Short mmCIF file of C-alpha atoms in Angstrom, two decimals:
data_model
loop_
_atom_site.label_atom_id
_atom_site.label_comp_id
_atom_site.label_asym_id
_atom_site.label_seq_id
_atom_site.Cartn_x
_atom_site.Cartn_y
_atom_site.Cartn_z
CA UNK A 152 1.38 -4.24 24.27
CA UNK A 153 -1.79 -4.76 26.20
CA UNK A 154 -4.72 -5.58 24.16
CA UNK A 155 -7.36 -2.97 24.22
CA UNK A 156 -3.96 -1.10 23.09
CA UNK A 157 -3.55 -2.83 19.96
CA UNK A 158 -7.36 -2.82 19.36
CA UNK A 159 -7.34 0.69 19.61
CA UNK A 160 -4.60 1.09 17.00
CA UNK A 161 -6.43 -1.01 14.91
CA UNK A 162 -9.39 1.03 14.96
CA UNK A 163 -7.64 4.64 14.40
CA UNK A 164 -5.50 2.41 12.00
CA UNK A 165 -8.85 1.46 9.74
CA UNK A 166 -9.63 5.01 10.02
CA UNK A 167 -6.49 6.20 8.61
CA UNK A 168 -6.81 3.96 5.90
CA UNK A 169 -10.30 5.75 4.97
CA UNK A 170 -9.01 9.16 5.16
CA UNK A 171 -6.31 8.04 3.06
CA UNK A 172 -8.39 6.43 0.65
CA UNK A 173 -10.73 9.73 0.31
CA UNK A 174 -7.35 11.58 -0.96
CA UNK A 175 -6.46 8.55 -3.07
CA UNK A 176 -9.90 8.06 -4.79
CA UNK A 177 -9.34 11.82 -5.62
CA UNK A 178 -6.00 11.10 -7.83
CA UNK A 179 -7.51 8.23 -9.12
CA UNK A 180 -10.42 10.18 -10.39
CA UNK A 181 -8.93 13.04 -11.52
CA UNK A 182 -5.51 11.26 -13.10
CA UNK A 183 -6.41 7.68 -13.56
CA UNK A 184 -9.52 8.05 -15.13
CA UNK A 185 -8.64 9.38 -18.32
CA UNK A 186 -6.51 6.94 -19.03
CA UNK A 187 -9.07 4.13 -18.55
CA UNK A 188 -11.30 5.83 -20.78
CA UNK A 189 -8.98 5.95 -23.56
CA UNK A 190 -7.80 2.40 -23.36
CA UNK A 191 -11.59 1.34 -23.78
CA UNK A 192 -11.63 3.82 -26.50
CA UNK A 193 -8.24 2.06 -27.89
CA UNK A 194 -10.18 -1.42 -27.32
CA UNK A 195 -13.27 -0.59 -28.99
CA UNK A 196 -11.56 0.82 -31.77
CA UNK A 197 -9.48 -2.17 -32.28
CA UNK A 198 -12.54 -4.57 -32.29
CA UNK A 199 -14.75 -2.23 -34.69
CA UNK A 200 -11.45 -2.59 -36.86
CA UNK A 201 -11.04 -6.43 -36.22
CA UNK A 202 -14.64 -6.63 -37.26
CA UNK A 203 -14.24 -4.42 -40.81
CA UNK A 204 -11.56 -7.04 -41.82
CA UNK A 205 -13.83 -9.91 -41.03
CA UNK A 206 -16.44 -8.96 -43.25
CA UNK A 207 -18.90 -7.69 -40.04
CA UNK A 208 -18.80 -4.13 -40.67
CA UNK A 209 -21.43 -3.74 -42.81
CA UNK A 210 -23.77 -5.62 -40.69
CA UNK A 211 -25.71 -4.25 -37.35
CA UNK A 212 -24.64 -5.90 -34.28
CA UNK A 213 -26.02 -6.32 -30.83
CA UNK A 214 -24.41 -4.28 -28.53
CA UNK A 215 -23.09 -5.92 -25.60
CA UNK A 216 -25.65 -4.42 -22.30
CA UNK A 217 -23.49 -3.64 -19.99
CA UNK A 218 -24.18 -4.14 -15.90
CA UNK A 219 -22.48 -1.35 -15.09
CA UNK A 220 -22.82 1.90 -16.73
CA UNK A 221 -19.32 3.48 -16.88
CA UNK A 222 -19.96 6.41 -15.29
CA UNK A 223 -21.04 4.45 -12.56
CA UNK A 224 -17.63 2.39 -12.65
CA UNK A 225 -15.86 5.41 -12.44
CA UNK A 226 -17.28 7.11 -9.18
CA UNK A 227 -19.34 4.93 -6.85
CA UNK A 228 -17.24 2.07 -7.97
CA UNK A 229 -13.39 2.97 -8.17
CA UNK A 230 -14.60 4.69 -4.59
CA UNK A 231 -16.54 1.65 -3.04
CA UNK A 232 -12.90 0.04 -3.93
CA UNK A 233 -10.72 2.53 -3.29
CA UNK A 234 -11.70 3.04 0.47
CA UNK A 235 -11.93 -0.63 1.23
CA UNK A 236 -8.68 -1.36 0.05
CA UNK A 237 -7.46 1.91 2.39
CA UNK A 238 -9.65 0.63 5.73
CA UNK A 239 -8.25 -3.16 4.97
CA UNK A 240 -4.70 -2.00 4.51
CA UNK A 241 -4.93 0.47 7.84
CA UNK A 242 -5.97 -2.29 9.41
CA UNK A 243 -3.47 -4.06 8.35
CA UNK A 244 -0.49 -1.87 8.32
CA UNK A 245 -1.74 -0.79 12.29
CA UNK A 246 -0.85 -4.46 13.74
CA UNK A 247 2.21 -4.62 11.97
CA UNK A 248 2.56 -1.08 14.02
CA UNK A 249 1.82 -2.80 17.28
CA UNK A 250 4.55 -5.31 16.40
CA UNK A 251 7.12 -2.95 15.43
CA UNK A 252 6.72 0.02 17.76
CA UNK A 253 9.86 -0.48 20.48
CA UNK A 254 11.36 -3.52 17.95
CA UNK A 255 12.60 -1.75 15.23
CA UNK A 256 14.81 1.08 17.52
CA UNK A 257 13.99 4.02 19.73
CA UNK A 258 11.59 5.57 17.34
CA UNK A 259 8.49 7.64 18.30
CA UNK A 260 5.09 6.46 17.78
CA UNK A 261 4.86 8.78 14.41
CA UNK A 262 8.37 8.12 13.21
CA UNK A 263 7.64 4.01 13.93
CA UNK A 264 4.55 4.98 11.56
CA UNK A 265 6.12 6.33 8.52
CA UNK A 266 8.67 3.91 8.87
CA UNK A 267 5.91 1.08 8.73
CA UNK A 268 3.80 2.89 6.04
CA UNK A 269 7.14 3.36 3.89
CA UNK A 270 7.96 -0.23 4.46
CA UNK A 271 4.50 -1.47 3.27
CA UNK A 272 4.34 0.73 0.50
CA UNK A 273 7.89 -0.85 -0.70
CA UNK A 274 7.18 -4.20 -0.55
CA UNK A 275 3.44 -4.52 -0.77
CA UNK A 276 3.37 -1.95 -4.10
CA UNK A 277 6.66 -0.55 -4.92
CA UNK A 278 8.97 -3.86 -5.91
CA UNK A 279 5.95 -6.09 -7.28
CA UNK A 280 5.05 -2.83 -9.65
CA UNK A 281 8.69 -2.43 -10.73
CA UNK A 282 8.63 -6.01 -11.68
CA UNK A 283 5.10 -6.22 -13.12
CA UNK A 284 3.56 -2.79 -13.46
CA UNK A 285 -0.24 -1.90 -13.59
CA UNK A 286 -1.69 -1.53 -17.16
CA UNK A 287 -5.11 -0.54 -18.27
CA UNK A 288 -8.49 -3.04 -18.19
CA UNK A 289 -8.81 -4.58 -21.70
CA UNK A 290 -5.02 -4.34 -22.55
CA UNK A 291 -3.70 -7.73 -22.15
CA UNK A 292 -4.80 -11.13 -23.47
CA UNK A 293 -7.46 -12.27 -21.12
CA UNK A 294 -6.97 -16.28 -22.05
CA UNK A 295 -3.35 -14.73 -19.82
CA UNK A 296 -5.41 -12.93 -17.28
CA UNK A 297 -4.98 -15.98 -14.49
CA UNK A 298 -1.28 -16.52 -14.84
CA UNK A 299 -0.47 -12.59 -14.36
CA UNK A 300 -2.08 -12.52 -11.63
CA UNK A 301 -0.15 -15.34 -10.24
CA UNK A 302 2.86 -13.87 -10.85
CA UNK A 303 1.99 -10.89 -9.65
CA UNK A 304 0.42 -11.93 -6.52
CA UNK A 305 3.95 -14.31 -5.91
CA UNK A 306 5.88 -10.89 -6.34
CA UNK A 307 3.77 -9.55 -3.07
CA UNK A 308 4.47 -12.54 -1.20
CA UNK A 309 8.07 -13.09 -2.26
CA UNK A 310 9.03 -8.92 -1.55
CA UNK A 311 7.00 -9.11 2.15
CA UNK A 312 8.67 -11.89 3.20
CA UNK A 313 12.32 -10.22 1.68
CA UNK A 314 11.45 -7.36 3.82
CA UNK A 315 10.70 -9.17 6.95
CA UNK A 316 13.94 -11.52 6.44
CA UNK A 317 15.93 -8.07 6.29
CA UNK A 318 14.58 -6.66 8.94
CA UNK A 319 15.43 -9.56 10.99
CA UNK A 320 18.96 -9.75 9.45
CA UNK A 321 19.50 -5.72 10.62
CA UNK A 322 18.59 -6.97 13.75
CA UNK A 323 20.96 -9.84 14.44
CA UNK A 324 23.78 -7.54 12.68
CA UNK A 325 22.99 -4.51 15.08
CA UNK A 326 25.46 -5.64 17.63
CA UNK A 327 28.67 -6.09 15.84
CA UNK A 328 28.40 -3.56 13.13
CA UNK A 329 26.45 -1.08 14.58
CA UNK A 330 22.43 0.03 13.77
CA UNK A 331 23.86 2.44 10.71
CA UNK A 332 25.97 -0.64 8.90
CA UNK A 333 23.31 -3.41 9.90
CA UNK A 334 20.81 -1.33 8.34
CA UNK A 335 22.94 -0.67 4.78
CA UNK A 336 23.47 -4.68 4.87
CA UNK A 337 20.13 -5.59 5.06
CA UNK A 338 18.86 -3.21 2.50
CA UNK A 339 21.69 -3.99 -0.26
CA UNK A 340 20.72 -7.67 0.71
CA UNK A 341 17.29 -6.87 0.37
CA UNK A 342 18.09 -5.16 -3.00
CA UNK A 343 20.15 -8.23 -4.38
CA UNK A 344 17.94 -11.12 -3.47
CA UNK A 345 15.23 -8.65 -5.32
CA UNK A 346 17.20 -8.43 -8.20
CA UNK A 347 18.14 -11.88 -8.33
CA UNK A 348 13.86 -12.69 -8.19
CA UNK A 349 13.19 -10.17 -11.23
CA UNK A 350 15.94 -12.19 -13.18
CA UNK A 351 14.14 -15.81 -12.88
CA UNK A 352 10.42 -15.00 -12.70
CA UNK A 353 8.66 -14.80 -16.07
CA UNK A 354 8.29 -11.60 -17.58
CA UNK A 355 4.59 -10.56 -18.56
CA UNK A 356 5.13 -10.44 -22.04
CA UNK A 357 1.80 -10.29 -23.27
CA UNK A 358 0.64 -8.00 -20.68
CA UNK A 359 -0.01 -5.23 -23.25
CA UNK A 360 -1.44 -5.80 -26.58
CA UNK A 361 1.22 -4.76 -29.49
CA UNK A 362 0.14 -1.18 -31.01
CA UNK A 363 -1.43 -0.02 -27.74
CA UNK A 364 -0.20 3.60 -27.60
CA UNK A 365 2.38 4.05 -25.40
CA UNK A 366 1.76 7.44 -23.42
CA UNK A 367 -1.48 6.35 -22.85
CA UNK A 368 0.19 3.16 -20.64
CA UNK A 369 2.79 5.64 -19.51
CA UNK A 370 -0.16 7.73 -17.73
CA UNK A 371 -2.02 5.13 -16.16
CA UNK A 372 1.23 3.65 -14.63
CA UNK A 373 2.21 6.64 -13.32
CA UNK A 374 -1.52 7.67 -11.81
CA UNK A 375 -1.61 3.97 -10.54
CA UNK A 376 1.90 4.80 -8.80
CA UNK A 377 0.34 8.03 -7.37
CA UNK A 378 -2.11 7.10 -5.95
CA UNK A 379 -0.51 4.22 -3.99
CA UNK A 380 2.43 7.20 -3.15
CA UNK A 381 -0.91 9.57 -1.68
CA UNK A 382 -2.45 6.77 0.23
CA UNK A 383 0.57 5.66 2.00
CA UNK A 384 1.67 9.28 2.62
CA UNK A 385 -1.67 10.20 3.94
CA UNK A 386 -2.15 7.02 6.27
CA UNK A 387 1.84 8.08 7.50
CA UNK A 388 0.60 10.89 8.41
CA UNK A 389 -2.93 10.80 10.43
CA UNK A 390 -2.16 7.40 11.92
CA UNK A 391 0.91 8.75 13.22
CA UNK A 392 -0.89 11.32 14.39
CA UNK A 393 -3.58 9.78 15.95
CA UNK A 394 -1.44 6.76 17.64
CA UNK A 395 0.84 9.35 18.99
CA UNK A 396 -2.36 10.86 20.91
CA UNK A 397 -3.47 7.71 22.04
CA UNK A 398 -0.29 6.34 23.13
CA UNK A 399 0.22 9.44 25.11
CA UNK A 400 -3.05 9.49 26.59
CA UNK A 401 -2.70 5.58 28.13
CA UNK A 402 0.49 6.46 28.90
CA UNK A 403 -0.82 9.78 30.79
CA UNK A 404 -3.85 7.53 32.55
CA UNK A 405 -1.48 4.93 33.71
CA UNK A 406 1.27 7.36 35.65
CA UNK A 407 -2.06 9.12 37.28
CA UNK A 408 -1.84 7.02 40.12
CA UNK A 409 1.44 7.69 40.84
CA UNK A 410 1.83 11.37 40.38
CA UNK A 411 -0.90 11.26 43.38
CA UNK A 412 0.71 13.52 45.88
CA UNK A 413 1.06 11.99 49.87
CA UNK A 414 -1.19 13.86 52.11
CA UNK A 415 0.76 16.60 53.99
CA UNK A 416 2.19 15.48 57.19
CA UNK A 417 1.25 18.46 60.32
CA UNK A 418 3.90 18.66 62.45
CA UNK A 419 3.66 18.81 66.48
CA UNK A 420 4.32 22.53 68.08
CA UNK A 421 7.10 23.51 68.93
CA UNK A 422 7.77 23.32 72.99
CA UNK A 423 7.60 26.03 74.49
#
C-alpha cells in the first residue's frame, strides 16, 4: 500500500476514533458516572467511620482542597480522556488496517474493518478485563496500585501478541485444512494458551476493598465494558465507511487513465 494511502487511513482512522469517542463519553457519562460517585460516597463514608473509631470524630478537620472540582472530573475531564484515548486508538487500529487489508482473506475494506476493530477490542480490552476487570477509583489498596497495573498492563501485551501468533498460525494452516478449520484452530489455540495465562498470573486479590457493595462494582464493570463495546462498534462502523470511500476513490483515479477512450479512427471512402 502506497504511502499517502496509509496516511490517509490514518487520518480518517483518528477521526473515527473521535466520533467514536463522542458516543463513548456519552455512556460513560450517563452509566459510568453514577457509579463513581457512589464509590467516593462508599470511600468517604468508610474514612468518616475509620475516623469515629479512632477517637477523631469529635474533632474538626481540614478538608482535603481538592484540584479538581468533581464536577469538573466528570465532564471536561472523563471527555478530554475519553476522545484521546478514541483518536490514539483510531490511529492505531487504522495501520493495523493497512497491514491487514488483502492479508487476512478476500474481505472488503468495511468487512477488513470490523474484523480489525473486533480483533482489537478482544485482545486490547476484552481478555485483559476478563482476567482483571475495571473497578471504581478509591476501591483498592493504593500501597497495591503499581503492581495492578503491571499485571494488568502484561495481560495487554501477553493477549496482543496471542492474537497476532494466531493469526499467523490460521495462516500457515490455511493450506492443508482449509480457511474454515485453520481459523477454528487458531482461535481454540488462542483460547487455551489464554486460559492457561489466567491460571499462572496473580490474581488481584486486593483489588476491591472487603465490604464494598457489590452492585455498585457490578455497574461500573459493566458501564466500563459498554463503553469499550460503543467505541469499538462506532469506529467499525465510520472507518469502514470512510476507508471504503477512499479506497474506492484512489482506486477510481488510478483506472482514469486507462478507461481513456482511443480517438476514433475515419475511414477512407469508399471507391467509387
Amino acid at each position: 500500500m502506497h504511502a499517502s494511502t496509509v496516511r490517509t487511513l490514518l487520518i480518517r482512522g483518528m477521526l473515527a476514533g473521535l466520533i467514536a469517542g463522542l458516543f463513548a463519553f456519552a455512556v460513560a457519562y450517563v452509566g459510568g458516572e453514577p457509579s463513581v460517585d457512589g464509590s467516593i460516597a462508599v470511600e468517604e463514608a468508610q474514612a468518616a467511620q475509620e475516623a469515629a473509631h479512632a477517637g477523631h470524630g469529635g474533632g474538626a478537620e481540614a478538608e482535603e482542597e481538592e484540584v479538581v472540582s468533581r464536577s469538573a472530573q466528570s465532564t471536561f475531564g472523563l471527555a478530554t480522556g475519553v476522545l484521546v484515548y478514541g483518536v490514539a486508538l483510531g490511529g492505531i487500529a487504522a495501520l493495523a488496517f493497512s497491514f491487514a487489508l488483502g492479508r487476512v482473506g478476500r474481505f472488503s475494506p468495511r468487512a477488513t474493518a470490523a474484523l480489525t476493530a473486533a480483533a482489537a477490542f478482544t485482545t486490547v480490552y476484552l481478555v485483559p478485563f476478563l482476567k482483571y476487570p475495571a473497578t471504581p477509583p478509591a476501591v483498592g489498596n493504593p500501597d497495591t496500585i503499581g503492581r495492578r497495573t503491571t499485571l494488568f498492563f502484561l495481560m495487554i501485551l501477553l493477549s496482543v501478541l496471542l492474537g497476532v501468533a494466531a493469526v499467523i498460525l490460521g495462516r500457515r494452516l490455511a493450506p492443508r485444512l482449509g480457511n474454515w478449520n485453520a481459523s477454528l484452530a487458531a482461535g481454540f489455540g488462542f483460547v487455551l494458551v489464554t486460559g492457561i495465562a489466567f491460571a499462572v498470573l496473580p490474581a488481584n486479590d486486593d483489588a476491591v476493598k472487603a465490604g464494598f457493595p457489590a452492585k455498585l462494582l457490578w455497574e461500573f464493570r459493566l458501564a466500563s465494558l459498554g463503553v469499550q463495546v460503543v467505541l469499538w462498534v462506532v469506529f467499525a462502523v465510520v472507518f469502514g465507511y470512510l476507508a471504503q470511500k477512499a479506497l474506492a476513490a484512489r482506486t477510481a483515479a488510478a483506472e482514469a487513465p486507462a478507461r481513456v477512450e482511443a480517438p476514433a479512427r475515419v475511414e477512407a471512402p469508399a471507391a467509387g
